[in-house]
């Protein structure tokens, strides 16, 4: 079955009484809210829906996603206006469900009773970390316990759940990222999204960065931490719906995106790094005989190893700009690799055998 068409509708910072150190949404919201009334927002929503429905093609399911900001924390009148504006499409069968992102501390029984009858099916929580010390440093204004309670409450109400986490939070590190992923994976959300923290103009983190109080992760560190989180989530059966931020104009604007591990294909880098690890494991498992030991040394008579992957995973095996192939050649200088595409393999799999 084809994946659903997701219609994203962004509500920057609205509904959020906080100001996390890394957030510049208030600046964006101030610029948009000057001209925006509840009616014009509902009109904007209608325009967005109309535009996206043109691209529905043969997809059976359509989902409206309220992202950015703190949807369930919106003023009740505004929340209801947006949910009501979607109802005509739901009644006509053109939109089938609603998802939103929100802070863990806004998930109250009252708000769920209010929103669920309008077709709300999935709630993604802006968790960022499951370490209270890290949450306090970032001035998130909620605790890990809020996240735990919110996930339990959403599940008890029959809603699907998502968690959004960040690598590179102030005061966080490798172990912290692993701890966050393990703690969340044990709570069994349906999906996870992982983002690297970037330093944006207008956020307080920009001052911290300029004064040396905050040092962003390098791209390599961010990829490595994210890779560990992906492994933990997937190992626990949590689907990883997104890795890295979507490319926007802001990311290419050095005046607005000041620092941090930004890469337009961040997700690809992470998935390629995972594929490299799997390939090495497979290669090591077949290079077991005495003659194979030479494979880790430069040799004129190279061992030939076939690596098989699903056609869709070929670029991951090769890595960004073929870096994985270069690394494999460096790691196994006595091996020459032959790559084969095999439709029957899973897209996460890589299989190795020696060509005698
Ligand atoms: S909770 Fe979200 S919208 Fe609110 S300040 Fe933090 S990052 Fe910004």
XYZ file of N, CA, C and O in Angstrom, residues 61 75 136 200 205 233 255 317:
32
model
N -4.740 7.168 1.655
C -4.868 7.860 2.937
C -4.258 9.251 2.876
O -3.189 9.450 2.281
N -4.498 28.392 22.376
C -5.727 28.871 23.010
C -6.890 28.016 22.506
O -6.934 27.695 21.307
N 16.672 20.994 31.831
C 16.744 22.233 32.617
C 17.717 23.205 31.956
O 17.419 24.400 31.827
N 20.560 28.799 15.713
C 19.812 29.692 14.824
C 19.867 31.126 15.331
O 19.817 31.364 16.546
N 20.644 30.484 22.204
C 21.810 29.621 21.990
C 22.863 30.324 21.123
O 24.058 30.034 21.236
N 16.298 2.543 18.683
C 14.864 2.629 18.362
C 14.439 1.450 17.480
O 13.463 0.766 17.765
N 23.378 33.847 7.634
C 22.971 34.866 8.614
C 21.938 34.317 9.580
O 21.728 34.844 10.656
N 25.085 1.840 0.770
C 26.285 1.014 0.895
C 27.494 1.788 0.374
O 28.578 1.743 0.955
